Short mmCIF file of C-alpha atoms in Angstrom, two decimals:
data_model
loop_
_atom_site.label_atom_id
_atom_site.label_comp_id
_atom_site.label_asym_id
_atom_site.label_seq_id
_atom_site.Cartn_x
_atom_site.Cartn_y
_atom_site.Cartn_z
CA LYS L 12 16.30 135.06 63.43
CA ALA L 13 15.39 137.55 61.79
CA GLY L 14 12.09 139.64 63.03
CA VAL L 15 9.12 140.44 61.45
CA THR L 16 9.71 142.59 58.18
CA GLN L 17 6.93 145.02 56.96
CA THR L 18 7.54 146.99 53.84
CA PRO L 19 6.78 150.28 52.81
CA ARG L 20 7.88 151.74 55.57
CA TYR L 21 5.99 154.98 54.61
CA LEU L 22 3.60 156.03 52.04
CA ILE L 23 1.29 158.56 50.92
CA LYS L 24 -1.64 158.05 48.89
CA THR L 25 -4.73 159.66 47.73
CA ARG L 26 -8.20 159.53 48.63
CA GLY L 27 -9.84 156.89 45.56
CA GLN L 28 -6.57 154.35 45.71
CA GLN L 29 -5.74 151.87 46.70
CA VAL L 30 -2.86 150.81 48.73
CA THR L 31 -1.00 147.09 49.18
CA LEU L 32 1.23 146.40 52.09
CA SER L 33 3.47 143.32 52.68
CA CYS L 34 4.30 141.12 55.94
CA SER L 35 6.77 138.50 56.00
CA PRO L 36 6.81 136.93 59.42
CA ILE L 37 9.05 134.87 61.44
CA SER L 38 11.11 132.23 59.96
CA GLY L 39 8.38 129.00 61.26
CA HIS L 40 5.50 131.70 61.90
CA ARG L 41 2.51 130.43 60.17
CA SER L 42 -0.02 132.91 61.45
CA VAL L 43 -0.40 136.57 60.65
CA SER L 44 -2.06 139.15 62.23
CA TRP L 45 -3.13 143.17 60.73
CA TYR L 46 -3.89 145.52 63.18
CA GLN L 47 -4.88 149.37 62.53
CA GLN L 48 -2.85 151.81 65.34
CA THR L 49 -4.33 155.46 65.12
CA PRO L 50 -3.83 158.21 68.62
CA GLY L 51 -6.36 157.54 70.84
CA GLN L 52 -8.10 153.76 69.28
CA GLY L 53 -4.99 151.85 70.21
CA LEU L 54 -4.67 148.80 68.10
CA GLN L 55 -8.08 147.57 66.32
CA PHE L 56 -7.89 144.26 65.25
CA LEU L 57 -8.18 143.69 61.04
CA PHE L 58 -7.47 139.78 60.50
CA GLU L 59 -5.44 137.26 61.08
CA TYR L 60 -4.46 134.52 58.76
CA PHE L 61 -2.61 131.04 59.04
CA SER L 62 -2.12 128.81 56.91
CA GLU L 63 -3.10 130.55 53.81
CA THR L 64 -6.80 130.82 55.72
CA GLN L 65 -8.10 133.86 57.10
CA ARG L 66 -9.08 132.59 61.22
CA ASN L 67 -10.04 135.31 62.16
CA LYS L 68 -11.58 138.90 60.97
CA GLY L 69 -11.84 142.18 63.12
CA ASN L 70 -15.30 144.71 62.34
CA PHE L 71 -13.73 146.60 59.09
CA PRO L 72 -15.59 146.78 55.60
CA GLY L 73 -15.45 145.07 52.75
CA ARG L 74 -12.71 147.36 51.59
CA PHE L 75 -10.00 146.07 53.68
CA SER L 76 -8.75 142.93 52.82
CA GLY L 77 -5.83 140.42 53.49
CA ARG L 78 -4.59 137.20 52.19
CA GLN L 79 -1.47 134.81 52.89
CA PHE L 80 1.23 133.22 50.79
CA SER L 81 2.32 129.56 50.88
CA ASN L 82 5.97 130.96 52.06
CA SER L 83 3.49 132.49 55.21
CA ARG L 84 3.80 135.96 53.97
CA SER L 85 0.70 138.13 53.58
CA GLU L 86 -0.50 141.27 51.92
CA MET L 87 -3.33 143.13 53.30
CA ASN L 88 -5.26 145.58 50.59
CA VAL L 89 -7.12 148.33 50.90
CA SER L 90 -9.21 149.64 48.23
CA THR L 91 -11.17 152.89 47.61
CA LEU L 92 -9.11 154.59 50.61
CA GLU L 93 -10.65 157.52 52.82
CA LEU L 94 -8.71 160.30 54.38
CA GLY L 95 -9.98 157.99 57.69
CA ASP L 96 -7.60 155.62 56.72
CA SER L 97 -4.38 156.59 57.33
CA ALA L 98 -2.78 155.49 59.94
CA LEU L 99 0.16 152.50 60.85
CA TYR L 100 -0.99 149.23 59.73
CA LEU L 101 1.08 146.42 61.93
CA CYS L 102 1.72 143.41 60.80
CA ALA L 103 2.01 140.52 63.94
CA SER L 104 3.12 137.40 64.19
CA ARG L 105 3.33 133.49 66.19
CA GLY L 106 4.64 130.80 66.28
CA GLY L 107 1.56 128.29 65.29
CA ASP L 108 1.57 125.63 68.49
CA GLY L 109 -0.69 127.90 70.55
CA ALA L 110 1.70 130.30 71.54
CA ASN L 111 -0.13 133.34 72.69
CA VAL L 112 3.14 135.75 71.88
CA LEU L 113 2.78 138.34 69.06
CA THR L 114 6.10 139.85 67.52
CA PHE L 115 5.02 143.20 65.77
CA GLY L 116 6.83 144.63 63.11
CA ALA L 117 7.51 148.26 62.90
CA GLY L 118 4.60 148.90 60.96
CA SER L 119 3.55 150.09 57.86
CA ARG L 120 2.86 154.55 58.28
CA LEU L 121 -0.37 155.79 55.33
CA THR L 122 -0.44 159.01 55.07
CA VAL L 123 -4.09 159.60 52.52
CA LEU L 124 -4.20 162.47 51.32
CA ALA S 16 -17.10 140.90 72.78
CA GLN S 17 -14.02 141.32 74.53
CA SER S 18 -13.36 144.66 75.84
CA VAL S 19 -9.75 146.22 77.45
CA SER S 20 -10.00 149.34 79.47
CA GLN S 21 -7.10 151.58 80.15
CA HIS S 22 -7.84 154.47 82.86
CA ASN S 23 -5.66 156.98 81.94
CA HIS S 24 -4.65 158.52 78.84
CA HIS S 25 -1.61 160.07 79.35
CA VAL S 26 0.23 160.24 82.46
CA ILE S 27 3.04 162.47 83.57
CA LEU S 28 5.14 161.50 86.05
CA SER S 29 9.31 162.77 87.63
CA GLU S 30 11.81 160.28 87.53
CA ALA S 31 12.31 158.04 90.29
CA ALA S 32 8.28 158.19 91.15
CA SER S 33 6.43 154.90 91.71
CA LEU S 34 4.32 154.40 88.49
CA GLU S 35 0.55 152.06 88.12
CA LEU S 36 -0.90 152.10 85.13
CA GLY S 37 -4.39 150.15 85.44
CA CYS S 38 -6.31 147.64 82.91
CA ASN S 39 -9.09 146.01 82.84
CA TYR S 40 -10.53 143.65 80.56
CA SER S 41 -13.93 141.89 80.41
CA TYR S 42 -13.84 138.25 79.20
CA GLY S 43 -15.51 135.83 82.08
CA GLY S 44 -13.32 132.77 81.18
CA THR S 45 -9.37 132.26 81.39
CA VAL S 46 -7.42 134.53 79.96
CA ASN S 47 -3.66 135.12 78.37
CA LEU S 48 -2.67 138.76 79.79
CA PHE S 49 -0.19 140.81 78.53
CA TRP S 50 1.70 144.40 78.41
CA TYR S 51 3.76 145.65 75.53
CA VAL S 52 5.65 148.89 75.00
CA GLN S 53 5.62 150.92 72.48
CA TYR S 54 9.06 153.79 72.98
CA PRO S 55 9.50 156.39 70.69
CA GLY S 56 9.69 156.06 67.57
CA GLN S 57 9.97 152.17 67.89
CA HIS S 58 7.81 148.45 67.45
CA LEU S 59 5.96 147.20 69.87
CA GLN S 60 7.83 144.90 71.96
CA LEU S 61 6.41 142.83 74.44
CA LEU S 62 7.11 143.67 77.95
CA LEU S 63 5.57 141.13 80.22
CA LYS S 64 2.88 138.16 79.77
CA TYR S 65 0.37 136.16 82.17
CA PHE S 66 -1.14 132.77 81.60
CA SER S 67 -1.30 130.87 84.73
CA GLY S 68 0.86 130.17 88.08
CA ASP S 69 1.98 132.74 90.12
CA PRO S 70 -0.56 135.96 89.84
CA LEU S 71 2.66 138.70 90.00
CA VAL S 72 4.34 138.37 87.22
CA LYS S 73 8.31 139.94 86.27
CA GLY S 74 8.89 141.72 82.84
CA ILE S 75 11.53 143.74 81.61
CA LYS S 76 13.30 146.66 82.72
CA GLY S 77 11.90 146.30 86.23
CA PHE S 78 8.35 145.89 85.23
CA GLU S 79 5.84 143.62 87.00
CA ALA S 80 2.20 143.27 87.22
CA GLU S 81 -0.34 142.15 89.57
CA PHE S 82 -3.08 140.06 88.12
CA ILE S 83 -6.40 139.74 90.32
CA LYS S 84 -8.72 137.92 88.81
CA SER S 85 -11.64 139.09 91.21
CA LYS S 86 -11.14 142.50 89.99
CA PHE S 87 -10.42 141.56 86.25
CA SER S 88 -7.18 143.55 86.80
CA PHE S 89 -4.05 143.41 84.71
CA ASN S 90 -2.20 146.42 86.28
CA LEU S 91 0.96 147.40 85.70
CA ARG S 92 3.90 149.02 88.42
CA LYS S 93 7.17 149.73 88.22
CA PRO S 94 8.87 151.36 92.05
CA SER S 95 10.81 154.42 89.89
CA VAL S 96 10.13 155.03 86.89
CA GLN S 97 13.77 156.70 84.59
CA TRP S 98 13.26 159.31 81.71
CA SER S 99 13.92 156.02 79.33
CA ASP S 100 10.24 154.61 80.23
CA THR S 101 8.36 157.09 78.77
CA ALA S 102 6.57 155.77 75.39
CA GLU S 103 3.22 154.23 75.27
CA TYR S 104 1.83 151.12 77.21
CA PHE S 105 -1.12 148.72 75.93
CA CYS S 106 -2.71 146.39 77.29
CA ALA S 107 -3.86 142.93 75.89
CA VAL S 108 -5.92 140.10 76.76
CA ASN S 109 -7.17 137.26 74.49
CA PRO S 110 -9.15 134.13 75.59
CA TYR S 111 -6.80 131.01 77.58
CA SER S 112 -7.38 128.44 74.59
CA GLY S 113 -8.44 128.66 71.37
CA ASN S 114 -7.20 131.04 68.68
CA THR S 115 -8.84 134.26 69.18
CA PRO S 116 -7.34 137.34 68.55
CA LEU S 117 -5.57 139.48 71.14
CA VAL S 118 -7.87 142.51 71.82
CA PHE S 119 -5.61 145.73 72.79
CA GLY S 120 -6.63 148.45 74.96
CA LYS S 121 -6.33 151.49 73.97
CA GLY S 122 -3.22 152.93 75.07
CA THR S 123 -1.90 154.48 78.09
CA ARG S 124 1.00 157.31 77.15
CA LEU S 125 3.83 157.83 80.39
CA SER S 126 5.88 161.50 80.10
CA VAL S 127 8.74 161.21 82.53
CA ILE S 128 10.14 164.43 82.98
CA ALA S 129 13.70 164.85 84.55
#
């Protein structure tokens, strides 16, 4: 079974730009969660999508948004980038049968200059 | 809101030393508990989990964790660490039922020296 795939793995943007990150979950998994990982802050929850609907949302500004497609692939978008948005963005999927185990992708490392 | 506290930011041990990483959570109901590990340059992977039953759970690579409900704790242990255990360790929790997100602690960086 293929794991969780995230693209791109690395990207560099400048302040004010916007970025879109993509995540393909494990086949059959309908839930996709996004986390922001920064040194010293650990993993902070951004949002979770299930069957194309946002099921949970973390405490991030509206510049952070996401969506999920009918094939369960998910994208997250950050608009008007700030220096503080530099982080590793992690995507994780889990089965829709109540299983609570998240399987993570390798992440997309965003650097904002 | 739930929160997870990991007491140690950075732990340095010599090979063969014993390891205990603390984790406390704040949630009054029944919980699912997890430890994840992130080796240098690799993605987060599940080390072990507790859903119910025996409060002493065993995971991969000789790790174990004990759930103490009265202390809201889920400490990670390993009797003898190896250099290859150098990694960042994250404790996480979510309620037993429902579809609430997993809440992570800030992580503990473990450095094992020869």
